[in-house]
XYZ file of N, CA and C in Angstrom:
759
model
N -54.042 -10.694 -14.148
C -54.316 -9.708 -15.159
C -54.882 -8.437 -14.512
N -54.447 -7.281 -14.968
C -55.012 -6.044 -14.482
C -55.350 -5.162 -15.674
N -56.297 -4.281 -15.478
C -56.727 -3.426 -16.579
C -56.950 -1.996 -16.056
N -56.878 -1.065 -16.955
C -57.103 0.332 -16.587
C -57.329 1.176 -17.858
N -57.839 2.344 -17.710
C -57.922 3.297 -18.802
C -56.866 4.385 -18.597
N -56.164 4.760 -19.655
C -55.234 5.875 -19.623
C -55.625 6.810 -20.731
N -55.141 8.065 -20.641
C -55.484 9.075 -21.613
C -54.224 9.688 -22.211
N -54.173 9.645 -23.559
C -53.078 10.287 -24.310
C -53.624 11.541 -24.946
N -52.723 12.382 -25.424
C -53.128 13.500 -26.211
C -52.581 13.361 -27.635
N -53.448 13.315 -28.612
C -53.058 13.188 -30.022
C -53.723 14.335 -30.780
N -52.906 15.084 -31.484
C -53.419 16.261 -32.247
C -54.242 17.167 -31.301
N -53.721 17.406 -30.123
C -54.353 18.332 -29.112
C -55.707 17.833 -28.720
N -55.967 16.514 -28.766
C -57.266 16.005 -28.382
C -57.047 14.790 -27.493
N -57.776 14.612 -26.388
C -57.559 13.477 -25.504
C -58.014 12.198 -26.170
N -57.254 11.148 -26.066
C -57.614 9.828 -26.629
C -57.498 8.822 -25.472
N -58.611 8.190 -25.099
C -58.650 7.183 -24.089
C -58.166 5.838 -24.683
N -57.409 5.134 -23.846
C -56.844 3.832 -24.246
C -57.122 2.799 -23.114
N -57.720 1.703 -23.488
C -57.924 0.575 -22.514
C -56.672 -0.291 -22.562
N -56.071 -0.508 -21.389
C -54.823 -1.270 -21.275
C -55.039 -2.425 -20.332
N -54.695 -3.637 -20.810
C -54.744 -4.863 -20.013
C -53.323 -5.417 -19.904
N -52.899 -5.745 -18.676
C -51.528 -6.181 -18.430
C -51.547 -7.614 -17.843
N -50.573 -8.430 -18.215
C -50.543 -9.790 -17.731
C -49.906 -9.853 -16.333
N -50.174 -10.901 -15.632
C -49.561 -11.138 -14.306
C -48.296 -11.958 -14.518
N -47.246 -11.333 -14.990
C -46.015 -12.013 -15.248
C -44.827 -11.185 -14.717
N -43.776 -11.875 -14.369
C -42.594 -11.141 -14.006
C -41.731 -10.820 -15.266
N -41.059 -9.698 -15.197
C -40.230 -9.347 -16.334
C -41.056 -8.700 -17.407
N -40.449 -8.625 -18.583
C -41.078 -7.939 -19.718
C -41.906 -8.878 -20.572
N -42.865 -8.284 -21.278
C -43.767 -8.979 -22.169
C -43.995 -8.208 -23.435
N -44.225 -8.847 -24.591
C -44.520 -8.117 -25.808
C -45.811 -7.347 -25.640
N -45.944 -6.342 -26.475
C -47.164 -5.535 -26.471
C -47.977 -5.789 -27.716
N -49.282 -5.558 -27.619
C -50.157 -5.702 -28.766
C -51.181 -4.537 -28.780
N -51.203 -3.784 -29.866
C -52.230 -2.736 -30.030
C -53.502 -3.458 -30.587
N -54.628 -3.221 -29.963
C -55.890 -3.850 -30.379
C -56.780 -2.779 -30.922
N -57.169 -2.951 -32.202
C -57.967 -1.939 -32.875
C -59.427 -2.306 -32.895
N -60.221 -1.374 -32.538
C -61.649 -1.507 -32.346
C -62.398 -1.868 -33.670
N -63.623 -2.370 -33.497
C -64.562 -2.494 -34.608
C -65.474 -1.249 -34.562
N -66.551 -1.299 -35.363
C -67.424 -0.095 -35.456
C -68.044 0.316 -34.164
N -68.165 -0.668 -33.266
C -68.776 -0.318 -31.965
C -67.848 0.343 -30.993
N -66.597 0.643 -31.379
C -65.644 1.296 -30.535
C -64.945 0.315 -29.606
N -64.315 0.839 -28.542
C -63.642 -0.016 -27.550
C -64.707 -0.474 -26.571
N -65.535 -1.343 -27.028
C -66.674 -1.813 -26.250
C -66.276 -3.106 -25.490
N -67.314 -3.781 -24.996
C -67.034 -5.007 -24.171
C -66.288 -6.054 -24.961
N -66.630 -6.225 -26.248
C -65.942 -7.201 -27.071
C -64.457 -6.881 -27.188
N -64.104 -5.645 -27.495
C -62.703 -5.291 -27.704
C -61.972 -5.339 -26.363
N -62.606 -4.960 -25.263
C -61.966 -5.114 -23.978
C -61.707 -6.596 -23.676
N -62.655 -7.435 -24.027
C -62.465 -8.861 -23.828
C -61.250 -9.384 -24.582
N -61.102 -8.932 -25.825
C -59.952 -9.323 -26.626
C -58.651 -8.914 -25.989
N -58.613 -7.698 -25.427
C -57.443 -7.237 -24.680
C -57.181 -8.104 -23.494
N -58.247 -8.407 -22.729
C -58.087 -9.219 -21.523
C -57.546 -10.642 -21.859
N -58.048 -11.191 -22.952
C -57.582 -12.536 -23.351
C -56.118 -12.519 -23.815
N -55.732 -11.460 -24.473
C -54.312 -11.297 -24.809
C -53.470 -11.166 -23.585
N -53.931 -10.375 -22.593
C -53.199 -10.264 -21.335
C -53.060 -11.598 -20.645
N -54.103 -12.356 -20.628
C -54.072 -13.659 -20.022
C -53.056 -14.574 -20.715
N -52.802 -14.301 -21.996
C -51.845 -15.129 -22.762
C -50.427 -14.555 -22.674
N -50.219 -13.447 -21.899
C -48.871 -12.954 -21.653
C -48.496 -11.714 -22.449
N -49.488 -10.982 -22.940
C -49.204 -9.768 -23.714
C -49.741 -8.517 -22.969
N -49.102 -7.413 -23.117
C -49.656 -6.103 -22.664
C -50.452 -5.516 -23.829
N -51.748 -5.462 -23.691
C -52.670 -5.091 -24.791
C -53.224 -3.680 -24.547
N -53.257 -2.887 -25.611
C -53.755 -1.511 -25.508
C -54.697 -1.238 -26.668
N -55.929 -0.784 -26.357
C -56.938 -0.498 -27.357
C -57.264 0.981 -27.365
N -56.788 1.745 -28.342
C -57.079 3.185 -28.399
C -58.485 3.457 -28.930
N -59.121 4.457 -28.396
C -60.435 4.890 -28.908
C -60.249 5.776 -30.134
N -60.388 5.218 -31.311
C -60.139 5.969 -32.556
C -61.293 6.939 -32.837
N -62.365 6.904 -32.066
C -63.471 7.830 -32.243
C -63.228 9.119 -31.434
N -62.042 9.303 -30.867
C -61.898 10.401 -29.882
C -62.102 11.804 -30.487
N -61.876 11.946 -31.752
C -62.062 13.284 -32.369
C -63.521 13.598 -32.617
N -64.374 12.572 -32.603
C -65.785 12.761 -32.902
C -66.580 12.987 -31.605
N -67.225 14.137 -31.573
C -67.881 14.538 -30.316
C -69.369 14.267 -30.350
N -69.878 13.455 -31.291
C -71.292 13.131 -31.279
C -71.607 12.084 -30.218
N -72.856 11.708 -30.147
C -73.280 10.704 -29.150
C -73.843 9.458 -29.825
N -73.349 9.134 -31.020
C -73.876 8.012 -31.765
C -73.726 6.712 -31.000
N -72.536 6.482 -30.400
C -72.350 5.249 -29.629
C -73.348 5.122 -28.473
N -73.639 6.231 -27.829
C -74.637 6.250 -26.787
C -76.066 5.944 -27.336
N -76.297 6.478 -28.507
C -77.642 6.267 -29.135
C -77.833 4.814 -29.508
N -76.803 4.123 -29.924
C -76.957 2.746 -30.396
C -76.672 1.716 -29.291
N -76.318 2.183 -28.133
C -75.860 1.267 -27.027
C -76.861 0.179 -26.783
N -78.151 0.494 -26.733
C -79.187 -0.469 -26.443
C -79.878 -1.024 -27.662
N -79.416 -0.668 -28.851
C -80.014 -1.181 -30.054
C -79.503 -2.595 -30.341
N -80.358 -3.505 -30.772
C -79.899 -4.833 -31.146
C -79.082 -4.791 -32.432
N -78.175 -5.730 -32.622
C -77.411 -5.747 -33.883
C -78.385 -5.882 -35.075
N -78.125 -5.139 -36.091
C -78.971 -5.158 -37.253
C -78.733 -3.979 -38.159
N -79.490 -3.854 -39.236
C -79.258 -2.832 -40.271
C -79.333 -1.393 -39.707
N -80.330 -1.151 -38.795
C -80.515 0.208 -38.305
C -79.288 0.665 -37.461
N -78.835 -0.239 -36.595
C -77.685 0.099 -35.794
C -76.412 0.256 -36.659
N -76.264 -0.574 -37.659
C -75.116 -0.522 -38.547
C -75.128 0.804 -39.323
N -76.314 1.215 -39.746
C -76.426 2.468 -40.506
C -75.974 3.665 -39.663
N -76.337 3.663 -38.391
C -75.901 4.740 -37.532
C -74.383 4.744 -37.315
N -73.841 3.564 -37.171
C -72.360 3.434 -36.952
C -71.618 3.847 -38.230
N -72.206 3.611 -39.396
C -71.541 3.989 -40.620
C -71.310 5.488 -40.734
N -72.180 6.258 -40.044
C -72.004 7.727 -40.012
C -70.673 8.039 -39.356
N -70.363 7.319 -38.259
C -69.091 7.593 -37.602
C -67.909 7.136 -38.454
N -67.995 5.970 -39.096
C -66.871 5.503 -39.905
C -66.618 6.464 -41.055
N -67.664 7.131 -41.544
C -67.481 8.046 -42.664
C -66.716 9.280 -42.283
N -66.465 9.495 -40.976
C -65.715 10.671 -40.553
C -64.180 10.387 -40.382
N -63.810 9.159 -40.570
C -62.409 8.791 -40.336
C -61.462 9.354 -41.423
N -60.213 9.552 -41.044
C -59.158 10.042 -41.914
C -57.962 9.150 -41.673
N -57.440 8.549 -42.733
C -56.322 7.606 -42.632
C -55.072 8.246 -41.976
N -54.782 9.450 -42.277
C -53.616 10.112 -41.697
C -53.765 10.254 -40.166
N -54.995 10.591 -39.745
C -55.277 10.687 -38.334
C -55.172 9.326 -37.644
N -55.698 8.294 -38.290
C -55.655 6.943 -37.725
C -54.177 6.538 -37.524
N -53.347 6.804 -38.495
C -51.924 6.432 -38.381
C -51.310 7.096 -37.128
N -51.616 8.335 -36.896
C -51.084 9.070 -35.739
C -51.635 8.462 -34.451
N -52.918 8.086 -34.454
C -53.483 7.472 -33.276
C -52.774 6.139 -32.943
N -52.617 5.298 -33.957
C -51.983 3.996 -33.714
C -50.524 4.163 -33.309
N -49.849 5.125 -33.894
C -48.434 5.371 -33.509
C -48.364 5.795 -32.064
N -49.342 6.578 -31.620
C -49.347 7.014 -30.247
C -49.558 5.776 -29.300
N -50.379 4.858 -29.728
C -50.613 3.640 -28.926
C -49.376 2.788 -28.864
N -48.664 2.672 -30.021
C -47.409 1.926 -29.977
C -46.400 2.577 -29.063
N -46.291 3.880 -29.130
C -45.367 4.614 -28.287
C -45.741 4.497 -26.804
N -47.032 4.441 -26.510
C -47.456 4.224 -25.122
C -47.001 2.872 -24.628
N -47.193 1.833 -25.402
C -46.746 0.498 -24.972
C -45.242 0.510 -24.787
N -44.500 1.144 -25.629
C -43.054 1.148 -25.487
C -42.587 1.817 -24.184
N -43.401 2.756 -23.694
C -43.022 3.433 -22.449
C -43.209 2.584 -21.202
N -44.055 1.549 -21.293
C -44.290 0.715 -20.136
C -43.046 -0.160 -19.862
N -42.640 -0.123 -18.567
C -41.479 -0.976 -18.220
C -41.758 -2.434 -18.521
N -43.034 -2.864 -18.423
C -43.404 -4.233 -18.681
C -43.219 -4.634 -20.147
N -43.114 -3.635 -21.027
C -42.853 -3.925 -22.440
C -41.430 -3.570 -22.778
N -40.989 -2.407 -22.448
C -39.609 -1.985 -22.719
C -39.230 -2.181 -24.177
N -38.174 -2.941 -24.422
C -37.695 -3.165 -25.764
C -38.311 -4.391 -26.462
N -39.342 -5.022 -25.815
C -39.966 -6.193 -26.376
C -40.669 -5.822 -27.671
N -40.885 -6.796 -28.568
C -41.591 -6.503 -29.808
C -43.043 -6.130 -29.541
N -43.593 -5.392 -30.482
C -45.004 -4.973 -30.387
C -45.722 -5.380 -31.698
N -46.941 -5.926 -31.484
C -47.756 -6.314 -32.632
C -49.044 -5.517 -32.619
N -49.912 -5.863 -33.599
C -51.200 -5.187 -33.696
C -52.202 -6.176 -34.212
N -53.415 -6.090 -33.694
C -54.532 -6.869 -34.228
C -55.793 -5.969 -34.243
N -56.775 -6.394 -35.072
C -58.000 -5.558 -35.162
C -59.083 -6.324 -35.840
N -60.308 -5.814 -35.676
C -61.517 -6.516 -36.100
C -62.388 -5.592 -36.975
N -62.870 -6.053 -38.085
C -63.665 -5.296 -39.012
C -62.869 -4.038 -39.450
N -63.336 -2.837 -39.135
C -62.580 -1.682 -39.521
C -61.191 -1.709 -38.883
N -61.100 -2.399 -37.738
C -59.818 -2.537 -37.090
C -58.897 -3.446 -37.873
N -59.369 -4.461 -38.577
C -58.579 -5.238 -39.449
C -57.997 -4.447 -40.576
N -58.782 -3.514 -41.146
C -58.324 -2.588 -42.139
C -57.184 -1.730 -41.577
N -57.352 -1.250 -40.365
C -56.342 -0.429 -39.736
C -55.026 -1.214 -39.535
N -55.134 -2.513 -39.285
C -53.923 -3.356 -39.165
C -53.129 -3.319 -40.433
N -53.795 -3.536 -41.587
C -53.067 -3.439 -42.851
C -52.457 -2.119 -43.095
N -53.258 -1.056 -42.867
C -52.755 0.334 -43.040
C -51.548 0.540 -42.108
N -51.631 0.133 -40.886
C -50.542 0.363 -39.925
C -49.297 -0.417 -40.277
N -49.468 -1.626 -40.777
C -48.294 -2.412 -41.149
C -47.513 -1.728 -42.262
N -48.170 -0.887 -43.037
C -47.476 -0.134 -44.095
C -46.999 1.249 -43.615
N -47.578 1.820 -42.562
C -47.309 3.228 -42.310
C -46.874 3.542 -40.848
N -47.056 2.611 -39.940
C -46.723 2.872 -38.537
C -45.380 2.181 -38.205
N -44.506 2.905 -37.550
C -43.176 2.331 -37.229
C -43.210 1.594 -35.905
N -42.371 0.622 -35.769
C -42.198 -0.101 -34.491
C -43.081 -1.327 -34.370
N -43.701 -1.802 -35.456
C -44.515 -3.028 -35.398
C -43.737 -4.229 -35.894
N -43.928 -5.368 -35.192
C -43.241 -6.623 -35.557
C -44.174 -7.655 -36.112
N -45.469 -7.463 -36.011
C -46.466 -8.453 -36.501
C -47.853 -7.760 -36.551
N -48.666 -8.221 -37.452
C -50.023 -7.738 -37.541
C -51.001 -8.839 -37.886
N -52.112 -8.879 -37.143
C -53.143 -9.891 -37.363
C -54.502 -9.241 -37.593
N -55.058 -9.435 -38.727
C -56.315 -8.747 -39.082
C -57.490 -9.742 -39.175
N -58.606 -9.351 -38.590
C -59.823 -10.149 -38.627
C -60.795 -9.435 -39.534
N -61.226 -10.136 -40.620
C -62.234 -9.661 -41.606
C -62.151 -8.169 -41.832
N -61.023 -7.680 -42.382
C -60.813 -6.242 -42.557
C -61.757 -5.654 -43.613
N -62.591 -4.692 -43.191
C -63.584 -4.067 -44.048
C -62.960 -2.845 -44.762
N -63.511 -2.506 -45.924
C -63.158 -1.253 -46.654
C -61.693 -1.175 -47.002
N -61.106 -2.302 -47.299
C -59.671 -2.291 -47.654
C -59.356 -1.579 -48.928
N -60.342 -1.495 -49.832
C -60.041 -1.024 -51.199
C -60.383 0.465 -51.362
N -60.530 1.209 -50.266
C -60.826 2.588 -50.376
C -60.065 3.367 -49.304
N -59.564 4.577 -49.671
C -58.962 5.430 -48.627
C -60.037 6.088 -47.804
N -59.713 6.478 -46.593
C -60.643 7.211 -45.738
C -60.168 8.659 -45.537
N -60.903 9.594 -46.018
C -60.670 10.996 -45.760
C -59.457 11.624 -46.389
N -58.778 10.931 -47.286
C -57.599 11.476 -47.935
C -57.625 11.127 -49.369
N -56.764 11.743 -50.176
C -56.695 11.435 -51.607
C -55.618 10.372 -51.879
N -55.001 9.848 -50.814
C -53.940 8.880 -50.976
C -54.469 7.489 -51.333
N -53.551 6.502 -51.342
C -53.938 5.162 -51.730
C -54.747 4.408 -50.651
N -55.522 3.422 -51.087
C -56.272 2.570 -50.176
C -55.290 1.642 -49.503
N -55.640 1.088 -48.348
C -54.699 0.148 -47.665
C -54.220 -0.957 -48.569
N -55.111 -1.594 -49.339
C -54.666 -2.746 -50.134
C -53.655 -2.327 -51.194
N -53.600 -1.066 -51.548
C -52.657 -0.583 -52.558
C -51.289 -0.218 -51.915
N -51.153 -0.481 -50.581
C -49.892 -0.147 -49.943
C -49.136 -1.430 -49.532
N -49.403 -2.523 -50.149
C -48.779 -3.815 -49.829
C -47.266 -3.758 -49.896
N -46.746 -2.992 -50.855
C -45.303 -2.936 -51.028
C -44.639 -2.309 -49.824
N -45.362 -1.484 -49.054
C -44.760 -0.762 -47.912
C -44.913 -1.542 -46.611
N -45.593 -2.685 -46.610
C -45.779 -3.489 -45.377
C -44.409 -3.909 -44.824
N -44.216 -3.747 -43.517
C -42.886 -3.993 -42.948
C -42.848 -5.137 -41.957
N -43.970 -5.855 -41.745
C -43.990 -6.908 -40.755
C -44.838 -8.082 -41.255
N -44.635 -9.253 -40.731
C -45.508 -10.421 -41.100
C -46.909 -10.128 -40.710
N -47.835 -10.654 -41.575
C -49.261 -10.469 -41.392
C -49.947 -11.822 -41.280
N -50.972 -11.888 -40.408
C -51.904 -13.029 -40.437
C -53.293 -12.445 -40.687
N -54.115 -13.263 -41.399
C -55.494 -12.827 -41.726
C -56.456 -13.903 -41.446
N -57.652 -13.492 -40.905
C -58.667 -14.439 -40.560
C -59.972 -13.958 -41.234
N -60.581 -14.817 -42.068
C -61.651 -14.368 -42.926
C -62.786 -15.401 -42.939
N -63.982 -14.910 -43.174
C -65.142 -15.788 -43.405
C -65.457 -15.899 -44.864
N -65.613 -17.080 -45.363
C -65.880 -17.279 -46.789
C -67.248 -16.781 -47.240
N -68.146 -16.517 -46.242
C -69.453 -15.978 -46.556
C -69.487 -14.452 -46.406
N -68.354 -13.821 -46.135
C -68.286 -12.391 -45.922
C -68.476 -11.636 -47.241
N -69.087 -10.468 -47.170
C -69.227 -9.617 -48.336
C -68.313 -8.361 -48.211
N -67.597 -8.199 -47.081
C -66.707 -7.034 -46.895
C -65.680 -7.383 -45.849
N -64.577 -8.062 -46.218
C -64.106 -8.306 -47.560
C -64.701 -9.572 -48.158
N -64.856 -9.573 -49.480
C -65.293 -10.769 -50.179
C -64.107 -11.671 -50.326
N -64.335 -12.996 -50.558
C -63.192 -13.886 -50.856
C -62.344 -13.398 -52.026
N -63.005 -12.738 -52.990
C -62.258 -12.210 -54.147
C -61.263 -11.118 -53.717
N -61.685 -10.255 -52.787
C -60.803 -9.190 -52.306
C -59.697 -9.809 -51.470
N -59.979 -10.820 -50.674
C -58.947 -11.510 -49.888
C -57.916 -12.073 -50.848
N -58.344 -12.627 -51.958
C -57.418 -13.178 -52.954
C -56.547 -12.097 -53.541
N -57.102 -10.910 -53.779
C -56.351 -9.775 -54.277
C -55.284 -9.362 -53.273
N -55.661 -9.342 -52.029
C -54.711 -8.983 -50.967
C -53.557 -10.009 -50.885
N -53.928 -11.262 -50.989
C -52.943 -12.358 -50.983
C -52.003 -12.172 -52.171
N -52.518 -11.904 -53.342
C -51.676 -11.727 -54.508
C -50.737 -10.477 -54.368
N -51.291 -9.419 -53.813
C -50.466 -8.224 -53.637
C -49.297 -8.456 -52.672
N -49.580 -9.125 -51.565
C -48.531 -9.385 -50.592
C -47.516 -10.372 -51.141
N -47.985 -11.368 -51.910
C -47.104 -12.344 -52.512
C -46.225 -11.634 -53.564
N -46.793 -10.767 -54.323
C -46.046 -10.059 -55.363
C -44.846 -9.350 -54.764
N -45.010 -8.765 -53.585
C -43.911 -7.987 -53.004
C -43.118 -8.790 -51.966
N -43.349 -10.102 -51.908
C -42.564 -10.909 -51.022
C -42.801 -10.689 -49.545
N -44.049 -10.332 -49.180
C -44.361 -10.035 -47.802
C -44.869 -11.309 -47.107
N -44.308 -11.651 -45.959
C -44.716 -12.821 -45.250
C -46.147 -12.660 -44.736
N -46.990 -13.653 -45.036
C -48.348 -13.592 -44.567
C -48.961 -15.010 -44.480
N -49.867 -15.151 -43.554
C -50.552 -16.424 -43.292
C -52.054 -16.133 -43.217
N -52.834 -16.694 -44.135
C -54.273 -16.419 -44.210
C -55.035 -17.680 -43.806
N -56.161 -17.449 -43.099
C -57.020 -18.554 -42.699
C -58.469 -18.185 -43.002
N -59.164 -19.014 -43.725
C -60.519 -18.688 -44.142
C -61.486 -19.810 -43.676
N -62.685 -19.476 -43.299
C -63.611 -20.386 -42.681
C -64.942 -20.476 -43.467
N -65.284 -21.692 -43.888
C -66.606 -21.936 -44.455
C -67.645 -21.754 -43.392
N -68.830 -21.296 -43.820
C -69.919 -21.206 -42.878
C -69.778 -20.030 -41.916
N -68.870 -19.111 -42.191
C -68.639 -17.903 -41.393
C -68.656 -16.696 -42.287
N -69.195 -15.598 -41.771
C -69.194 -14.351 -42.473
C -68.458 -13.264 -41.694
N -68.964 -12.052 -41.731
C -68.316 -10.937 -41.063
C -68.560 -11.053 -39.554
N -67.578 -10.580 -38.763
C -67.745 -10.487 -37.310
C -67.958 -11.838 -36.652
N -67.323 -12.878 -37.190
C -67.547 -14.225 -36.585
C -66.886 -14.360 -35.228
N -65.985 -13.500 -34.830
C -65.347 -13.589 -33.507
C -66.249 -12.969 -32.399
N -67.224 -12.151 -32.709
C -67.916 -11.396 -31.737
C -69.071 -12.138 -31.099
N -68.801 -12.754 -29.959
C -69.799 -13.592 -29.302
C -70.951 -12.783 -28.770
N -70.837 -11.459 -28.721
C -71.946 -10.615 -28.227
C -73.006 -10.401 -29.338
N -72.683 -10.817 -30.540
C -73.565 -10.666 -31.675
C -74.017 -12.051 -32.190
N -75.191 -12.530 -31.706
C -75.619 -13.877 -32.063
C -75.867 -14.066 -33.557
N -76.078 -12.970 -34.257
C -76.358 -13.056 -35.714
C -75.109 -13.382 -36.526
N -73.921 -12.990 -35.992
C -72.686 -13.152 -36.752
C -71.696 -14.172 -36.146
N -71.757 -14.344 -34.854
C -70.818 -15.228 -34.166
C -70.868 -16.618 -34.705
N -69.691 -17.195 -34.956
C -69.564 -18.599 -35.414
C -68.529 -19.280 -34.526
N -69.045 -20.130 -33.677
C -68.187 -20.743 -32.655
C -67.024 -21.536 -33.302
N -67.295 -22.256 -34.349
C -66.239 -23.119 -34.930
C -65.083 -22.280 -35.457
N -65.416 -21.131 -36.099
C -64.346 -20.239 -36.632
C -63.645 -19.524 -35.500
N -64.422 -19.014 -34.532
C -63.782 -18.278 -33.424
C -62.827 -19.182 -32.596
N -63.288 -20.390 -32.366
C -62.458 -21.326 -31.535
C -61.184 -21.758 -32.290
N -61.287 -21.829 -33.604
C -60.083 -22.187 -34.370
C -59.095 -21.011 -34.559
N -59.671 -19.789 -34.701
C -58.834 -18.636 -35.008
C -58.057 -18.195 -33.833
N -58.597 -18.227 -32.603
C -57.907 -17.679 -31.454
C -56.555 -18.384 -31.188
N -56.458 -19.696 -31.112
C -55.155 -20.303 -30.910
C -54.188 -20.064 -32.066
N -54.731 -19.902 -33.251
C -53.868 -19.583 -34.388
C -53.307 -18.141 -34.258
N -54.120 -17.211 -33.755
C -53.648 -15.873 -33.463
C -52.536 -15.911 -32.461
N -52.720 -16.640 -31.370
C -51.731 -16.697 -30.308
C -50.437 -17.352 -30.816
N -50.584 -18.405 -31.625
C -49.394 -19.041 -32.174
C -48.604 -18.074 -33.089
N -49.328 -17.265 -33.878
C -48.668 -16.288 -34.760
C -47.957 -15.287 -33.906
N -48.588 -14.713 -32.863
C -47.941 -13.738 -32.029
C -46.789 -14.369 -31.180
N -47.002 -15.607 -30.729
C -45.922 -16.265 -29.991
C -44.676 -16.375 -30.826
N -44.833 -16.692 -32.097
C -43.670 -16.878 -32.956
C -43.041 -15.524 -33.339
N -43.954 -14.575 -33.662
C -43.473 -13.283 -34.189
C -43.057 -12.316 -33.080
N -43.601 -12.466 -31.878
C -43.323 -11.490 -30.811
C -42.528 -12.162 -29.646
N -43.129 -13.209 -29.041
C -42.444 -13.816 -27.916
C -41.112 -14.510 -28.303
N -41.176 -15.262 -29.384
C -39.893 -15.882 -29.811
C -38.857 -14.898 -30.218
N -39.308 -13.816 -30.845
C -38.349 -12.760 -31.234
C -37.713 -12.117 -30.001
N -38.538 -11.934 -28.953
C -38.039 -11.300 -27.755
C -37.017 -12.227 -27.067
N -37.270 -13.571 -27.160
C -36.391 -14.510 -26.477
C -35.056 -14.571 -27.256
């Protein structure tokens, strides 16, 4: 496995992307990995590395690239908790869904340019706000063959535009979706997950949801001892790989 940072230009602004590549001969599917509120930090890079170890070319774009503040630097040494989250919410409040779509499309196009990916299928996964972006991208970004969202936050509200919220775009979803949720989560709540399930079912969209008792938000993030839940994380990861293996690797074969 090898990793590197590359820089794209989106809307005349540089966007850094962390890319992890597998040690395989021939082509491999690609996966766009969408950050959580902490950005493309050690956790997101770890997710990319684990996907690369499983045979995928993984790319994580820095969706904060338009924001020139130093909030991530200010919270770098803060322990997980309400104060840190409050600071990060300032950054999330600056997002715009139309800009996010362009950023994700640029990451998809980047993967397509790699000889290691070529014409292979491309998927997307994301965590917290990144899970929200997965649903949004499944409805609005072209070239995606599968999407896997982990505890997608703020599904029921648009960001920075007057258009529909992600959950209201279920009819436009163009690829199979997988979802991983904690039954103790408050964002999304189990009730909102059920609404999402109903909306996707209504429009005949293929989806596979997995929910875990005793787990809340951010249960995958082992760097956060307050939220990490080993039982859920250890069950979800092989399910994620099985979903991508079927939707991406099998399709490529």
